[in-house]
Structures are given as structure tokens and as C-alpha cells.
CSV table of C-alpha atoms in Angstrom, one decimal:
chain,number,residue,atom,x,y,z
N,22,MET,CA,-17.6,-23.8,-5.0
N,23,ASN,CA,-15.8,-21.7,-7.6
N,24,ASN,CA,-19.1,-20.1,-8.7
N,25,SER,CA,-19.8,-19.2,-5.0
N,26,VAL,CA,-16.4,-17.6,-4.6
N,27,THR,CA,-16.7,-15.8,-7.9
N,28,SER,CA,-20.1,-14.4,-6.9
N,29,THR,CA,-18.8,-13.3,-3.5
N,30,VAL,CA,-15.8,-11.5,-5.1
N,31,ARG,CA,-18.2,-9.8,-7.6
N,32,LEU,CA,-20.5,-8.6,-4.7
N,33,LEU,CA,-17.5,-7.4,-2.8
N,34,GLY,CA,-16.2,-5.5,-5.8
N,35,ALA,CA,-19.6,-4.0,-6.4
N,36,GLY,CA,-19.9,-3.0,-2.8
N,37,LEU,CA,-16.4,-1.4,-2.9
N,38,ARG,CA,-17.2,0.5,-6.0
N,39,ALA,CA,-20.5,1.8,-4.5
N,40,LEU,CA,-18.6,2.8,-1.3
N,41,LEU,CA,-16.0,4.7,-3.4
N,42,VAL,CA,-18.6,6.5,-5.5
N,43,LEU,CA,-20.7,7.5,-2.4
N,44,THR,CA,-17.6,8.7,-0.6
N,45,LEU,CA,-16.6,10.8,-3.6
N,46,VAL,CA,-20.1,12.2,-4.1
N,47,THR,CA,-21.0,12.8,-0.4
N,48,GLY,CA,-17.6,13.3,1.1
N,49,VAL,CA,-15.9,15.3,-1.6
N,50,ILE,CA,-18.0,16.7,-4.4
N,51,TYR,CA,-21.1,17.7,-2.3
N,52,PRO,CA,-19.1,19.5,0.5
N,53,LEU,CA,-17.1,21.4,-2.2
N,54,VAL,CA,-20.2,22.4,-4.0
N,55,VAL,CA,-22.0,23.6,-0.8
N,56,THR,CA,-18.9,25.4,0.4
N,57,GLY,CA,-18.4,27.1,-3.0
N,58,ILE,CA,-22.0,28.3,-3.0
N,59,ALA,CA,-21.8,29.5,0.6
N,60,GLN,CA,-18.6,31.4,-0.1
N,61,ALA,CA,-20.0,32.9,-3.3
N,62,LEU,CA,-23.5,33.9,-2.0
N,63,PHE,CA,-23.2,34.1,1.8
N,64,SER,CA,-19.5,34.6,2.4
N,65,ASP,CA,-20.1,36.7,5.6
N,66,GLN,CA,-22.3,34.1,7.2
N,67,ALA,CA,-20.1,31.2,6.0
N,68,ASN,CA,-17.0,32.8,7.6
N,69,GLY,CA,-18.6,33.3,11.0
N,70,SER,CA,-20.1,36.8,10.6
N,71,GLU,CA,-16.8,38.3,11.5
N,72,ILE,CA,-16.3,41.9,12.7
N,73,LYS,CA,-13.0,43.6,11.9
N,74,ALA,CA,-11.3,46.6,13.4
N,75,ASP,CA,-7.9,48.0,12.3
N,76,GLY,CA,-7.7,45.2,9.7
N,77,LYS,CA,-8.0,42.4,12.3
N,78,VAL,CA,-10.9,40.1,13.3
N,79,VAL,CA,-12.1,41.2,16.7
N,80,GLY,CA,-15.2,39.1,17.1
N,81,SER,CA,-18.4,37.9,15.6
N,82,SER,CA,-21.6,39.9,15.2
N,83,LEU,CA,-23.5,36.8,16.5
N,84,ILE,CA,-21.6,36.5,19.9
N,85,GLY,CA,-21.5,39.0,22.7
N,86,GLN,CA,-18.3,40.1,24.4
N,87,SER,CA,-17.8,41.3,27.9
N,88,TYR,CA,-16.1,44.7,28.7
N,89,ASN,CA,-14.5,44.2,32.1
N,90,LEU,CA,-11.6,45.6,34.0
N,91,PRO,CA,-8.7,43.2,34.8
N,92,LEU,CA,-9.2,41.1,37.9
N,93,LYS,CA,-7.7,42.6,41.1
N,94,ARG,CA,-5.8,40.4,43.6
N,95,GLY,CA,-8.3,38.2,45.5
N,96,GLN,CA,-11.2,39.3,43.2
N,97,GLU,CA,-13.3,36.5,41.6
N,98,THR,CA,-15.8,38.6,39.6
N,99,PRO,CA,-14.4,41.3,37.4
N,100,GLU,CA,-15.9,44.8,37.5
N,101,PRO,CA,-17.4,46.3,34.3
N,102,ASP,CA,-15.2,48.8,32.4
N,103,LEU,CA,-17.6,51.7,32.4
N,104,ARG,CA,-15.8,53.5,29.6
N,105,TRP,CA,-17.5,51.1,27.2
N,106,PHE,CA,-21.1,50.2,26.4
N,107,GLN,CA,-22.1,47.1,28.4
N,108,GLY,CA,-24.1,44.2,27.0
N,109,ARG,CA,-26.6,41.9,28.6
N,110,PRO,CA,-25.8,40.0,31.8
N,111,GLN,CA,-24.2,36.6,31.2
N,112,ASN,CA,-25.6,34.6,34.1
N,113,GLY,CA,-26.5,31.8,31.7
N,114,LEU,CA,-22.8,31.1,30.9
N,115,GLY,CA,-21.5,27.9,32.4
N,116,SER,CA,-17.9,27.2,33.4
N,117,ASN,CA,-15.6,24.6,31.9
N,118,THR,CA,-14.6,21.9,34.4
N,119,VAL,CA,-13.2,19.4,32.0
N,120,ASN,CA,-10.4,21.3,30.3
N,121,THR,CA,-9.1,23.7,32.9
N,122,ARG,CA,-6.2,24.9,30.7
N,123,TYR,CA,-8.6,27.1,28.6
N,124,LYS,CA,-11.6,29.2,29.5
N,125,LEU,CA,-14.2,28.2,27.0
N,126,ILE,CA,-17.5,30.0,26.3
N,127,LEU,CA,-20.3,27.7,27.1
N,128,SER,CA,-23.8,28.7,25.9
N,129,GLY,CA,-26.8,28.2,28.2
N,130,ALA,CA,-29.6,29.8,30.1
N,131,THR,CA,-30.1,30.0,33.8
N,132,ASN,CA,-33.2,27.7,33.6
N,133,ARG,CA,-34.7,29.3,36.7
N,134,SER,CA,-38.3,30.2,37.0
N,135,ALA,CA,-39.5,33.8,37.5
N,136,ASP,CA,-40.2,33.2,41.2
N,137,ASN,CA,-36.8,31.6,41.9
N,138,LYS,CA,-35.1,33.5,44.7
N,139,ASP,CA,-31.6,33.3,43.1
N,140,LEU,CA,-33.0,34.8,39.9
N,141,ILE,CA,-34.9,37.5,41.8
N,142,ASP,CA,-31.7,38.4,43.7
N,143,TRP,CA,-29.7,38.5,40.5
N,144,VAL,CA,-32.2,40.8,38.8
N,145,SER,CA,-32.5,43.1,41.8
N,146,ALA,CA,-28.7,43.4,42.1
N,147,ALA,CA,-28.3,44.0,38.4
N,148,LYS,CA,-31.0,46.7,38.3
N,149,ALA,CA,-29.4,48.5,41.3
N,150,ALA,CA,-26.0,48.3,39.5
N,151,VAL,CA,-27.4,49.7,36.2
N,152,VAL,CA,-29.0,52.6,38.1
N,153,LYS,CA,-25.8,53.3,40.0
N,154,ASP,CA,-23.3,52.9,37.1
N,155,ASN,CA,-25.3,55.0,34.6
N,156,SER,CA,-26.4,57.9,36.8
N,157,THR,CA,-24.2,60.9,36.4
N,158,PRO,CA,-24.3,64.3,38.2
N,159,GLY,CA,-26.5,65.7,35.5
N,160,TYR,CA,-28.5,62.6,34.6
N,161,LYS,CA,-30.4,60.3,37.0
N,162,VAL,CA,-31.4,56.8,36.0
N,163,ASN,CA,-34.6,55.6,37.7
N,164,PRO,CA,-35.3,51.9,38.4
N,165,SER,CA,-38.3,52.2,36.1
N,166,ASP,CA,-36.0,53.3,33.2
N,167,VAL,CA,-34.1,50.0,33.3
N,168,PRO,CA,-35.2,47.6,30.5
N,169,ALA,CA,-35.4,43.9,30.9
N,170,ASP,CA,-32.4,43.1,28.7
N,171,ALA,CA,-30.2,45.2,31.0
N,172,VAL,CA,-30.8,42.8,34.0
N,173,THR,CA,-31.5,39.4,32.3
N,174,SER,CA,-29.4,37.2,30.2
N,175,SER,CA,-30.6,35.8,26.9
N,176,GLY,CA,-31.6,32.1,26.4
N,177,SER,CA,-28.0,31.4,25.1
N,178,GLY,CA,-26.2,33.8,27.4
N,179,LEU,CA,-24.3,35.0,24.3
N,180,ASP,CA,-26.6,37.7,22.9
N,181,PRO,CA,-24.5,40.3,21.1
N,182,ASP,CA,-27.3,42.9,21.0
N,183,ILE,CA,-29.0,45.2,23.5
N,184,SER,CA,-32.2,47.3,23.1
N,185,PRO,CA,-31.9,50.9,22.0
N,186,ARG,CA,-33.4,51.8,25.4
N,187,TYR,CA,-30.6,50.1,27.3
N,188,ALA,CA,-28.0,51.8,25.0
N,189,ASP,CA,-29.7,55.2,25.6
N,190,ILE,CA,-29.4,55.1,29.3
N,191,GLN,CA,-25.7,54.4,29.0
N,192,VAL,CA,-25.0,57.5,26.8
N,193,HIS,CA,-24.4,60.0,29.6
N,194,ARG,CA,-22.1,57.7,31.5
N,195,ILE,CA,-20.1,57.0,28.3
N,196,ALA,CA,-19.9,60.7,27.5
N,197,GLU,CA,-18.7,61.6,31.0
N,198,ARG,CA,-16.1,58.7,31.3
N,199,ASN,CA,-14.6,59.5,27.9
N,200,GLY,CA,-14.7,63.3,27.8
N,201,LEU,CA,-17.3,63.4,25.0
N,202,SER,CA,-20.5,65.3,24.5
N,203,VAL,CA,-23.8,63.6,25.0
N,204,VAL,CA,-24.8,64.6,21.5
N,205,GLN,CA,-21.7,62.8,20.0
N,206,VAL,CA,-22.4,59.6,21.9
N,207,GLN,CA,-26.1,59.6,21.2
N,208,LYS,CA,-25.4,60.0,17.5
N,209,LEU,CA,-23.2,56.8,17.6
N,210,VAL,CA,-26.1,54.9,19.2
N,211,ASP,CA,-28.6,56.2,16.6
N,212,GLU,CA,-26.2,55.3,13.8
N,213,HIS,CA,-25.8,51.7,15.1
N,214,THR,CA,-29.4,51.0,15.9
N,215,ASP,CA,-30.8,48.4,13.5
N,216,GLY,CA,-34.6,48.2,12.9
N,217,ARG,CA,-36.8,45.1,12.7
N,218,THR,CA,-35.7,42.6,10.1
N,219,LEU,CA,-37.8,43.0,7.0
N,220,GLY,CA,-39.6,45.7,8.9
N,221,PHE,CA,-41.6,43.5,11.2
N,222,VAL,CA,-39.5,40.6,12.5
N,223,GLY,CA,-37.9,40.9,15.9
N,224,GLU,CA,-37.2,44.2,17.8
N,225,PRO,CA,-34.8,47.1,17.1
N,226,ARG,CA,-31.4,46.3,18.4
N,227,VAL,CA,-27.9,47.7,18.9
N,228,ASN,CA,-24.8,45.4,18.4
N,229,VAL,CA,-22.5,46.2,21.4
N,230,LEU,CA,-19.3,45.2,19.7
N,231,GLU,CA,-19.9,47.3,16.6
N,232,LEU,CA,-21.0,50.3,18.8
N,233,ASN,CA,-17.8,50.0,20.9
N,234,ILE,CA,-15.6,49.9,17.9
N,235,ALA,CA,-17.3,53.1,16.6
N,236,LEU,CA,-16.7,54.6,20.0
N,237,LYS,CA,-13.0,53.7,19.9
N,238,ASP,CA,-12.7,55.3,16.5
N,239,LEU,CA,-14.4,58.4,17.8
N,240,LEU,CA,-12.1,58.6,20.7
N,241,ALA,CA,-9.1,58.2,18.5
N,242,LYS,CA,-10.2,61.3,16.5
N,243,SER,CA,-11.0,63.4,19.5
């Protein structure tokens, strides 16, 4: 009986030591090593790909932001603030029905097929709005000028980038609304257009948040 108890105690002791060692290695040492390597070699990505303006973090280069006017009384859907470059539609974003105290960003797609009536109506309305909003007295946007990313949300609904083509058709409206020249605004777009990754991966793109920060800086100097 004593031998059995002794063996049990030894097994428990060995198990406890193994648990402590594994906890130390996998729960303390490994996370510290990975965190240290990430901070040393990939600090920007490890910290959320932050974008700063005026010394403050204003967002992430990986997550889109909306540029809307404050809601008016009785208004449910905000109107876009047309002084700023607009990103992709966010129809894919869900709403938070669990915690109603905070408005959380939920990522998701519309999950509607190309022949879905709701999706067709959304795209048609979005295209009409893009044409109307970006046409100025000296510049007419035709429906055929509107690229797909101007009227459809991304798979996540949080795409931070737009195509150079969509940015270009907003240039005249931005210039008119802010009292700038078309040349000045087009230069901003050109300077903030990124090419394909490694020269062949993906498509050229413009980060809307970074572009609007540059626009704000330009307006401050004007």
C-alpha cells in the first residue's frame, strides 16, 4: 500500500513538473520570443499597421474608414462628406445586436449572387450616386467611367483601398469642394498610388485614409 501511494505521489510530482515546464516554455518564453522578434523585425505589422497624423494614431492601413456627414434629425443613413475621397461601399458590414452600448465594426460580405435583386438595386443606386456626386460643371462622369470597386463592397467590407480609376474620377469634385486646382489634387492621387506588390501581385491601389490625410495637410498649407 505504501509503495502504491509513493508511486502515485511520484507520478503526480512528475506531472506537476511537466505542467510547470510546459507552462513556462509555451506560456511565457515562447510568446516573449515571438513578440520580441515581431517587434524587432515587423514592428509596423505587429502594432496593427497604424497610420498617424499630427502625432496621433488615426487608423490602420488595413481597415477602411467612412467619411460621412453627421446624421441629421430623423436620418438613418448618413450622407457622404464630399470634401473627402470616398472609399468602397460598406454593404457587407453587419450591425451589432448583442452589445447595443457600442457600435462595433463587423466584417462580412453581402453573400448575394450577381442576379440578386437587392444587390442589383444597390449597385444601380451606388453607380447613380457616384455619377451625380463626382460630376462638376466642367467635368462629367459617365456611367461607363465608374469602376466596380466604386459600387461594390469587398469580401470583408473593410477594404481600405480603392482603384486609381475610382480615385481619379473624384479629383474634380475634391478640387471644387476644397478650392484647390485639379492639378494639385491629381498630384496627391498620383503620389499615393501604390503599384502591384513585387511588381506582379494584386492591382494598383490607393489607400483612402492616407490620401485624405495628405489632402488635409494640403488644405492646411493653402
